[in-house]
Every structure is written in structure tokens, then in C-alpha cells.
XYZ file of N, CA and C in Angstrom:
681
model
N 0.805 -1.367 -0.121
C 0.057 -0.014 -0.119
C 0.738 1.299 -0.059
N 0.711 2.103 -0.892
C 1.320 3.365 -1.094
C 1.243 4.166 0.129
N 2.134 4.741 0.714
C 2.048 5.793 2.016
C 1.725 7.143 1.735
N 1.892 7.433 0.297
C 1.682 9.077 0.179
C 0.944 9.136 -1.242
N 0.423 10.356 -1.353
C -0.585 10.668 -2.437
C 0.175 11.240 -3.457
N 0.968 10.520 -4.382
C 1.607 11.127 -5.520
C 3.028 12.094 -5.398
N 3.445 11.850 -4.126
C 4.631 12.425 -3.857
C 5.644 11.749 -3.157
N 7.035 11.866 -3.516
C 8.202 11.298 -2.686
C 8.451 12.367 -1.634
N 9.368 11.678 -1.134
C 9.990 12.350 0.375
C 10.624 13.562 -0.258
N 10.345 14.695 0.272
C 10.995 15.785 0.176
C 11.328 16.244 -1.440
N 10.081 16.304 -2.379
C 10.496 16.637 -3.572
C 10.872 17.838 -3.945
N 11.626 18.210 -5.094
C 11.876 19.302 -5.744
C 11.135 19.648 -7.020
N 10.445 20.672 -7.049
C 9.498 20.914 -8.315
C 10.554 21.828 -8.878
N 10.544 21.187 -10.554
C 11.475 22.067 -11.462
C 10.988 23.169 -11.743
N 9.450 23.194 -12.054
C 8.838 24.409 -12.525
C 8.660 25.588 -11.297
N 8.350 25.032 -10.210
C 8.431 26.229 -9.134
C 6.900 26.698 -9.161
N 6.804 27.217 -7.843
C 5.595 28.096 -7.791
C 5.578 29.203 -8.458
N 4.463 29.726 -9.122
C 4.606 31.141 -9.867
C 3.693 32.356 -9.021
N 2.836 32.161 -7.883
C 2.567 33.374 -7.187
C 2.110 32.782 -5.809
N 1.903 34.146 -5.127
C 1.425 33.490 -3.846
C -0.193 33.183 -3.598
N -0.532 32.091 -2.986
C -1.729 31.570 -3.239
C -1.860 30.105 -2.729
N -3.095 29.878 -1.802
C -2.772 28.696 -1.171
C -1.584 28.126 -0.470
N -1.106 27.117 -0.724
C 0.356 26.806 -0.109
C 1.341 27.782 -0.281
N 1.343 28.383 -1.281
C 2.589 29.226 -1.778
C 2.542 30.470 -1.248
N 3.927 30.733 -0.416
C 4.108 31.760 0.224
C 5.387 32.492 -0.531
N 4.839 34.094 -0.441
C 5.982 34.938 -0.911
C 6.723 35.433 0.142
N 8.039 35.268 0.144
C 8.896 35.687 1.439
C 9.719 37.028 1.073
N 9.627 37.693 -0.043
C 10.321 38.958 -0.492
C 10.534 39.883 0.754
N 9.054 39.898 1.442
C 9.027 41.110 2.354
C 10.103 40.814 3.548
N 10.495 39.786 3.943
C 11.514 39.425 4.813
C 13.114 39.938 4.320
N 13.340 40.214 3.083
C 14.439 40.960 2.840
C 15.832 40.182 3.094
N 15.582 38.791 3.169
C 16.938 37.899 3.544
C 17.690 38.876 5.130
N 16.956 39.213 5.655
C 17.548 39.973 6.953
C 17.394 38.966 7.984
N 18.162 38.034 8.550
C 18.066 37.186 9.540
C 17.460 38.026 10.738
N 16.411 37.257 11.028
C 15.497 37.937 12.404
C 14.357 38.127 11.977
N 14.252 38.630 10.605
C 12.923 38.957 10.161
C 11.732 38.278 10.185
N 10.672 38.378 10.719
C 9.536 37.516 10.907
C 8.459 38.156 10.289
N 7.448 37.285 9.840
C 6.073 37.527 9.264
C 5.207 36.473 9.623
N 3.912 36.698 10.032
C 2.942 35.758 10.256
C 2.008 35.553 8.990
N 1.633 34.299 8.990
C 0.638 33.865 8.040
C -0.330 33.055 8.498
N -1.475 33.695 8.039
C -2.760 32.674 8.559
C -3.971 33.053 7.517
N -3.962 31.857 7.080
C -4.834 31.785 5.826
C -5.750 30.401 5.840
N -6.834 30.354 4.886
C -7.307 28.931 4.518
C -6.900 28.747 3.059
N -6.351 27.395 2.979
C -6.085 27.204 1.566
C -6.947 25.877 1.012
N -7.429 26.171 -0.101
C -8.391 25.260 -0.759
C -7.919 24.712 -2.095
N -6.866 25.418 -2.698
C -6.257 24.787 -4.140
C -5.431 24.075 -3.909
N -5.678 22.575 -3.796
C -4.669 21.747 -3.508
C -5.160 20.305 -3.638
N -4.370 19.273 -4.197
C -4.641 17.824 -4.437
C -4.946 17.049 -2.885
N -5.332 15.935 -3.176
C -5.674 14.921 -2.013
C -4.066 14.796 -1.333
N -4.367 15.209 0.033
C -3.105 14.921 1.005
C -3.435 13.911 2.008
N -2.555 12.746 1.842
C -2.751 11.790 2.814
C -2.247 10.467 2.488
N -3.194 9.407 2.791
C -2.916 7.828 2.510
C -3.823 7.243 1.837
N -3.637 6.045 1.599
C -4.778 5.282 0.478
C -6.127 5.282 1.371
N -5.900 4.871 2.595
C -7.321 4.871 3.328
C -7.757 6.184 3.942
N -7.150 7.007 4.281
C -7.345 8.394 4.889
C -6.655 9.660 4.363
N -7.327 10.554 4.301
C -6.512 11.791 3.615
C -7.437 12.874 3.816
N -6.862 14.144 3.649
C -7.490 15.569 3.547
C -8.198 15.362 2.032
N -9.011 15.627 1.590
C -9.697 15.743 0.335
C -9.124 16.572 -0.639
N -8.995 16.441 -1.850
C -8.622 17.509 -2.633
C -9.480 18.931 -2.849
N -9.132 19.962 -2.572
C -9.827 21.141 -2.339
C -10.528 21.462 -1.032
N -10.262 20.824 -0.233
C -10.934 20.770 1.259
C -10.213 21.921 2.110
N -10.926 22.761 2.698
C -10.144 23.874 3.292
C -9.054 23.661 4.383
N -7.952 23.900 4.305
C -6.943 23.458 5.138
C -6.578 24.996 5.850
N -6.506 24.959 7.218
C -6.173 25.934 7.879
C -4.406 26.111 8.239
N -4.195 27.309 8.029
C -2.584 27.561 7.942
C -2.584 28.589 9.107
N -1.577 28.318 10.123
C -1.219 29.308 10.813
C 0.373 29.406 11.518
N 0.979 30.338 10.624
C 2.470 29.641 10.487
C 3.396 31.064 10.596
N 4.547 30.830 11.029
C 5.719 31.983 11.193
C 6.717 31.832 10.405
N 7.077 32.849 9.458
C 8.187 32.851 8.610
C 9.363 33.740 9.471
N 10.610 32.995 9.240
C 11.550 33.689 9.809
C 12.739 33.523 8.958
N 13.312 34.892 8.570
C 14.679 34.924 7.756
C 15.630 34.359 8.609
N 16.563 33.646 8.216
C 18.001 33.041 8.917
C 18.855 33.224 7.747
N 20.164 32.913 8.203
C 21.103 32.978 7.154
C 21.369 32.284 6.011
N 20.918 31.013 6.205
C 20.610 29.915 4.758
C 19.358 29.856 4.257
N 18.303 30.559 4.690
C 17.114 30.843 4.124
C 15.803 30.917 5.074
N 14.847 30.581 4.895
C 13.735 31.073 5.547
C 13.080 29.752 6.323
N 13.025 30.080 7.690
C 12.543 28.916 8.465
C 10.816 29.005 8.854
N 10.076 28.017 8.473
C 8.979 28.129 8.404
C 8.478 27.055 9.761
N 7.644 27.640 10.816
C 7.256 27.157 11.677
C 5.563 27.338 12.114
N 5.084 26.334 12.606
C 3.566 26.579 12.945
C 2.666 25.266 12.688
N 1.285 25.654 12.725
C 0.530 24.328 12.642
C -0.092 24.631 11.128
N -0.540 23.305 10.835
C -1.729 22.846 9.524
C -2.546 22.198 9.953
N -3.871 22.452 9.781
C -4.940 21.187 10.501
C -6.285 21.548 9.119
N -6.707 20.543 9.182
C -7.902 20.279 7.821
C -8.753 18.866 8.234
N -9.961 18.774 7.433
C -10.733 17.661 7.553
C -10.169 16.322 6.885
N -10.410 15.236 7.374
C -10.249 14.203 6.834
C -11.409 13.307 6.518
N -11.093 12.488 5.409
C -12.286 11.626 5.238
C -11.508 10.286 5.043
N -12.091 9.212 5.640
C -11.538 7.813 5.494
C -12.366 6.957 5.637
N -11.840 5.385 5.251
C -12.389 4.120 5.238
C -11.925 3.301 6.309
N -12.754 2.938 7.442
C -12.329 2.160 8.574
C -11.705 0.984 8.133
N -10.528 0.733 8.501
C -9.781 -0.404 8.336
C -10.569 -2.170 8.724
N -11.495 -2.025 9.866
C -12.251 -2.868 10.152
C -13.395 -3.103 9.666
N -14.375 -1.951 9.762
C -15.810 -2.391 9.419
C -16.053 -1.560 7.948
N -14.706 -1.047 7.297
C -14.881 -0.504 5.596
C -15.788 0.522 5.667
N -16.584 1.104 6.736
C -17.389 2.352 6.578
C -16.446 3.756 6.387
N -17.111 4.649 5.734
C -16.725 5.825 5.939
C -16.799 6.641 6.959
N -15.893 7.545 7.015
C -16.087 8.338 8.414
C -15.186 9.541 8.146
N -15.669 10.779 8.875
C -14.867 12.016 8.890
C -14.235 12.064 10.135
N -13.050 13.021 10.004
C -12.136 13.339 11.276
C -11.229 14.467 10.875
N -10.392 15.074 11.895
C -9.702 16.050 11.317
C -8.093 15.362 11.958
N -7.388 16.428 11.184
C -5.801 16.205 11.413
C -4.955 17.414 11.788
N -4.361 17.267 12.158
C -3.468 18.671 12.945
C -1.957 18.289 12.840
N -0.955 19.082 12.148
C 0.476 18.936 12.106
C 1.063 20.045 12.402
N 2.247 19.872 13.041
C 3.104 21.247 13.707
C 4.237 20.841 12.320
N 4.643 22.106 11.610
C 5.745 22.258 10.919
C 6.953 23.053 11.388
N 8.171 22.382 10.972
C 9.792 23.104 11.507
C 10.347 22.990 10.330
N 10.310 23.746 9.350
C 11.107 23.512 7.973
C 11.897 24.514 7.460
N 12.921 24.306 7.304
C 13.864 25.315 6.414
C 13.613 24.987 5.100
N 13.587 26.441 4.179
C 13.800 26.387 2.920
C 14.935 27.049 2.670
N 15.939 26.820 1.847
C 17.019 27.093 1.527
C 17.008 28.198 0.448
N 17.808 29.375 0.647
C 18.190 30.283 -0.363
C 18.725 29.685 -1.658
N 18.293 30.080 -2.978
C 19.045 29.441 -4.115
C 20.820 29.563 -4.094
N 21.313 30.700 -3.325
C 22.653 30.808 -3.468
C 23.215 30.711 -2.238
N 22.625 29.943 -1.336
C 23.151 29.679 0.043
C 24.163 28.376 0.100
N 24.900 28.356 1.089
C 25.610 27.247 1.146
C 24.858 25.896 1.301
N 23.855 26.024 2.446
C 23.012 24.560 2.423
C 22.715 24.514 1.045
N 22.026 25.274 0.282
C 21.629 25.002 -1.223
C 22.751 24.063 -2.053
N 23.873 24.787 -2.290
C 24.974 24.267 -2.999
C 25.792 22.903 -2.432
N 25.543 22.600 -1.019
C 26.214 21.463 -0.524
C 25.032 20.327 -0.197
N 23.997 20.483 -0.437
C 23.127 19.407 -0.543
C 22.702 18.849 -1.448
N 22.127 17.474 -1.686
C 21.267 16.915 -2.801
C 19.932 17.271 -3.039
N 19.503 16.904 -4.199
C 18.005 17.083 -4.031
C 17.363 16.139 -3.329
N 16.568 16.425 -2.462
C 15.761 15.489 -1.612
C 16.040 15.526 -0.242
N 17.284 16.370 0.132
C 17.777 16.405 1.259
C 17.240 17.672 2.138
N 16.884 18.518 1.403
C 16.487 19.835 2.017
C 15.497 20.662 0.854
N 14.597 21.172 1.470
C 13.436 22.032 0.464
C 14.233 23.304 0.058
N 13.932 23.728 -1.109
C 14.573 24.888 -1.999
C 13.364 26.164 -2.155
N 13.759 27.156 -2.006
C 12.583 28.144 -2.457
C 13.132 28.562 -3.939
N 12.326 29.116 -4.640
C 12.335 29.687 -5.922
C 11.785 30.826 -6.349
N 12.699 31.922 -6.974
C 12.056 33.139 -6.865
C 11.489 33.904 -5.879
N 12.008 33.619 -4.633
C 11.353 34.032 -3.456
C 10.201 33.510 -3.162
N 9.661 32.660 -3.473
C 8.348 31.655 -3.220
C 8.649 30.631 -2.576
N 8.085 30.227 -1.660
C 8.122 28.699 -1.000
C 6.552 27.952 -1.296
N 6.686 26.911 -1.512
C 5.614 26.064 -2.029
C 5.558 24.906 -0.729
N 4.447 24.899 0.070
C 4.342 24.162 1.267
C 3.766 22.710 0.869
N 3.093 22.696 -0.108
C 2.249 21.451 -0.367
C 3.286 20.194 -0.169
N 4.404 20.055 -0.760
C 5.125 18.982 -0.370
C 5.434 18.776 1.029
N 5.861 19.851 1.740
C 6.055 19.691 3.293
C 4.877 19.043 4.067
N 3.772 19.739 3.748
C 2.437 19.275 4.168
C 2.088 18.065 3.868
N 2.305 17.566 2.664
C 1.941 16.058 2.446
C 3.023 14.982 2.983
N 3.962 15.498 3.018
C 5.075 14.313 3.872
C 4.536 14.414 5.207
N 4.431 15.465 5.760
C 4.012 15.606 7.434
C 2.663 14.766 7.569
N 1.626 14.987 7.207
C 0.350 14.425 7.063
C 0.653 13.007 6.839
N 1.377 12.488 5.789
C 1.480 11.059 5.728
C 2.181 10.302 6.677
N 3.148 10.983 7.469
C 3.403 10.539 8.771
C 2.558 10.619 9.884
N 1.766 11.312 9.910
C 0.783 11.590 11.176
C -0.585 10.707 10.958
N -0.892 10.551 9.825
C -2.086 9.612 9.641
C -1.947 8.249 10.156
N -2.979 7.453 10.531
C -2.700 6.052 10.595
C -2.668 5.180 9.368
N -1.901 4.274 9.139
C -1.884 3.441 8.065
C -3.351 2.263 8.020
N -3.705 2.092 9.162
C -5.055 1.452 9.486
C -6.263 2.179 10.089
N -6.566 3.248 9.428
C -7.474 4.101 10.449
C -8.851 3.361 10.953
N -9.052 3.911 12.000
C -10.467 3.135 12.570
C -11.754 4.280 12.707
N -13.063 4.212 12.569
C -14.042 4.845 12.655
C -14.242 5.107 13.888
N -13.784 4.304 15.040
C -13.773 4.450 16.502
C -12.730 3.312 17.167
N -12.309 3.738 18.057
C -11.060 2.815 18.814
C -11.664 1.502 19.175
N -13.044 1.522 19.636
C -13.780 -0.009 19.923
C -14.511 -0.415 18.711
N -14.061 -0.443 17.581
C -15.068 -0.592 16.445
C -14.738 -2.237 16.390
N -16.047 -2.999 16.338
C -15.767 -4.255 16.454
C -15.682 -4.783 15.020
N -15.763 -4.163 13.884
C -15.517 -4.714 12.735
C -16.928 -5.317 12.077
N -16.400 -6.275 11.316
C -17.661 -7.425 10.465
C -17.784 -8.562 10.979
N -18.889 -9.226 11.064
C -19.036 -10.422 11.513
C -18.367 -11.451 10.487
N -17.522 -12.322 10.974
C -16.806 -13.294 10.140
C -17.597 -14.264 9.298
N -18.874 -14.360 9.736
C -19.801 -15.657 9.272
C -20.528 -14.864 7.971
N -21.299 -13.788 8.273
C -22.141 -13.048 7.395
C -21.447 -11.846 6.758
N -20.806 -11.053 7.245
C -20.238 -9.949 6.809
C -20.914 -8.862 7.317
N -21.902 -9.082 8.257
C -22.379 -7.686 8.660
C -21.827 -6.677 9.731
N -21.954 -5.603 9.949
C -21.364 -4.780 10.635
C -21.918 -4.914 11.935
N -21.049 -5.269 12.937
C -21.069 -5.891 14.322
C -21.877 -4.608 15.040
N -21.623 -3.305 14.878
C -22.182 -2.083 15.356
C -23.989 -2.002 15.306
N -24.222 -2.713 14.106
C -25.667 -2.733 13.738
C -26.208 -3.837 13.840
N -25.364 -4.968 14.116
C -25.890 -6.485 14.255
C -26.795 -6.600 15.382
N -26.507 -5.928 16.536
C -27.092 -6.365 17.712
C -26.709 -7.224 18.701
N -27.002 -7.341 20.165
C -26.258 -8.453 20.856
C -26.460 -9.611 20.824
N -27.554 -9.806 20.125
C -28.010 -11.348 19.921
C -27.706 -11.793 18.629
N -26.836 -11.181 17.965
C -26.370 -11.582 16.532
C -25.182 -12.606 16.773
N -25.437 -13.828 15.997
C -24.707 -15.027 16.035
C -24.985 -16.000 15.334
N -24.137 -17.061 15.177
C -24.447 -18.267 13.985
C -24.207 -19.339 14.755
N -24.720 -20.417 14.469
C -24.785 -21.718 14.934
C -23.777 -22.534 14.239
N -22.671 -22.767 14.926
C -21.346 -23.392 14.180
C -21.296 -24.795 14.617
N -21.286 -25.778 13.811
C -21.345 -27.239 14.166
C -19.731 -27.754 13.865
N -19.161 -28.157 15.105
C -17.954 -28.759 15.094
C -17.883 -29.736 13.868
N -16.829 -29.751 13.064
C -16.779 -30.772 11.907
C -16.703 -32.126 12.289
N -16.050 -32.295 13.436
C -15.765 -33.688 13.909
C -17.310 -34.580 14.257
N -18.517 -33.625 14.458
C -19.577 -34.175 14.873
C -20.644 -33.996 13.478
N -20.016 -33.570 12.515
C -20.947 -33.525 11.328
C -21.396 -34.952 10.689
N -20.459 -35.615 10.520
C -20.992 -36.911 9.972
C -21.919 -37.622 11.053
N -21.988 -37.527 12.557
C -23.063 -38.026 13.438
C -24.518 -37.509 12.977
N -24.449 -36.051 12.830
C -25.359 -35.243 12.443
C -26.081 -35.619 11.263
N -25.458 -36.069 10.237
C -25.843 -36.616 9.038
C -26.608 -37.983 9.274
N -25.633 -38.843 10.124
C -26.334 -40.189 10.244
C -27.507 -40.273 11.036
N -27.619 -39.051 12.122
C -29.020 -39.137 12.718
C -30.031 -38.676 11.875
N -29.723 -37.979 10.921
C -30.883 -37.471 9.826
C -31.510 -38.660 9.156
N -30.366 -39.655 8.828
C -30.414 -40.638 7.759
C -31.019 -42.060 8.540
N -30.606 -42.192 9.879
C -31.104 -43.480 10.650
C -32.430 -43.495 10.629
N -32.655 -45.007 10.298
C -34.131 -45.352 10.072
C -34.627 -45.534 11.632
N -36.148 -45.372 11.696
C -36.804 -45.467 12.970
C -38.131 -44.636 12.967
N -39.010 -44.880 13.597
C -40.270 -44.069 13.681
C -40.551 -43.085 14.693
N -39.287 -43.054 15.646
C -39.505 -42.095 16.553
C -40.114 -42.153 17.696
N -40.780 -43.462 17.876
C -41.290 -43.902 19.122
C -40.312 -44.714 19.858
N -39.923 -44.198 21.077
C -39.082 -44.981 21.797
C -39.421 -46.140 22.022
N -40.749 -46.657 22.123
C -41.166 -48.045 22.648
C -40.801 -48.884 21.451
N -40.889 -48.340 20.172
C -40.678 -49.240 19.029
C -38.918 -49.485 18.669
N -38.298 -48.605 19.667
C -36.719 -48.590 19.156
C -36.351 -48.202 17.817
N -35.254 -48.756 17.050
C -35.099 -48.228 16.102
C -35.548 -48.765 14.684
N -36.293 -49.973 14.935
C -36.940 -50.671 13.814
C -37.799 -49.783 12.861
N -37.294 -50.107 11.732
C -38.412 -49.259 10.641
C -39.455 -50.573 10.601
N -40.724 -49.756 9.955
C -41.917 -50.777 10.047
C -41.819 -51.540 8.750
N -41.029 -50.895 7.641
C -40.750 -51.639 6.556
C -39.623 -52.829 6.751
N -39.038 -52.989 7.818
C -37.928 -53.579 7.882
C -38.718 -55.252 8.191
N -38.057 -56.291 7.591
C -38.453 -57.547 7.992
C -38.276 -58.103 9.198
N -38.738 -59.180 9.951
C -38.814 -59.290 11.336
C -37.688 -60.226 11.587
N -37.205 -60.137 12.585
C -36.025 -60.850 13.196
C -36.145 -62.384 12.881
N -35.378 -62.927 13.229
C -35.257 -64.553 13.262
C -36.210 -65.078 14.413
N -35.742 -64.117 15.548
C -36.780 -64.596 16.886
C -38.077 -64.362 16.762
N -38.408 -63.234 16.014
C -39.876 -63.035 16.020
C -40.201 -64.371 14.878
N -39.838 -64.698 13.843
C -40.521 -65.470 12.964
C -40.477 -66.890 13.663
N -39.618 -67.287 14.645
C -39.696 -68.591 15.514
C -40.907 -68.600 16.268
N -41.258 -67.520 16.881
C -42.177 -67.131 17.725
C -43.501 -67.203 17.039
N -43.442 -66.908 15.721
C -45.044 -66.826 14.826
C -45.021 -68.567 14.678
N -44.004 -69.402 14.369
C -44.245 -70.644 13.788
C -44.619 -71.229 14.956
N -44.279 -71.132 16.157
C -44.457 -72.097 17.514
C -45.644 -71.640 17.697
N -46.405 -70.469 17.586
C -47.865 -70.221 17.893
C -48.769 -71.117 16.871
N -48.327 -71.376 15.691
C -49.075 -71.957 14.570
C -49.326 -73.371 14.864
N -48.228 -73.800 15.303
C -48.140 -75.343 15.695
C -49.016 -75.497 17.012
N -48.986 -74.895 17.917
C -49.894 -75.026 19.243
C -51.444 -75.030 18.668
N -51.817 -73.907 17.878
C -52.983 -74.008 17.330
C -53.442 -74.990 16.551
N -52.915 -75.912 15.970
C -53.017 -77.075 15.249
C -53.282 -78.411 16.510
């Protein structure tokens, strides 16, 4: 099962962001002056699906950003929180459910001409392009680590009945199935097929069965006495 939705760890986009919107932040106002700060609070809706196979923030859902941008010598440090609604499929009962996820970010975006940018390989650090930062790959990575691989609609979800597949949450306390031990299955079949009238006084002799040798002898003896 894929751990992320369409992105490898710490991806580097070759085309880069084009303007400030959604998860893209313009950091020109910081002026590359170490210690300069800027707060960013916004709701981002223009994005793809963020998360795992069974649970994720849906595409274009409202994601809340509460961030602080700080200029440092090697780039811009982004810290703060990101939160949004999730839609998932319970790994036990397979029902859809809604939830919320929140992550905390602490990430450095290196300046294009910094020592960090020049001495690290692609995938080892995020980079800014044209004084713009794209947070979507960062958020995607962080949410992929925060969300559970096997999500549950409730911690005590009872899952599905192994016999009929009904959800145990709606099956009721009396739900159950009579399971015959396979060791007794042949005896059960024998009891059904065995001859008998069902009258204990008659034993197991079937009415259509021929009389036993003892009964035949008794009949012959009675006939001789009558003669």
C-alpha cells in the first residue's frame, strides 16, 4: 500500500510556484535579513488529495494555516500548525468516516545561492524559487506520517461478522451463528438418515424392515400349538 498520495519524500519541483496563493508563500518582504519575521494565517483550498490510501484530506478541502516565517542566514524557517478535515475508510468495518488532522511544521527552505543549497542533494532539503515557498510537499510529507496506516472509525470498532459480513455495530447483541463442530458433522448426517419411527417403545426398527429370526420362530411356534 502506498504511504503517500503522489509525492516522494522531500520532492523538488523543477517548474516551481508562480505566485502567492494557497500553500505558496511570498517571502520577499523578509528581505533576507536574519531575524525578520512574518505571520501567515490563511485558509488554503486549491490543492490535491493529501494523505494515505485509506484516509486523507480531500482535494480542495479547507486547510487552515497558522505559520510564522523567519529569515535566517541560509534561508527561511517556517514554523507553525496546519490542520484540516479528513475522510477515511475504517480498516475494520470498511465504513466511511470523517475526522480532523493537525500537524506542526518546522522546516527550512534554503536560499538558491546559500551554502546549504549548494552542498545538499535534491531530496535532502527544500528550496525556495524566486522568493516563493511551496508548502504542499512539506504538508504532504508531514500528514503522511501523522495519519494512521489502518484508520478506525472508532477505537472500539468491532468490525464485521466473520460469518455473514454484517457490521457488528448494527447487528445487535443477540447476533450469532450456530457453528457445528466438523468432528460431529458425520454423526449429524447419520442421525438424519438413520431409520426409525421416532417412538421410543419401538426402538429403532423401521416398520418396513423384515422381522428378526426370533420373531419368525415365535410365529411358527404359535401356529403349531393352534393345530
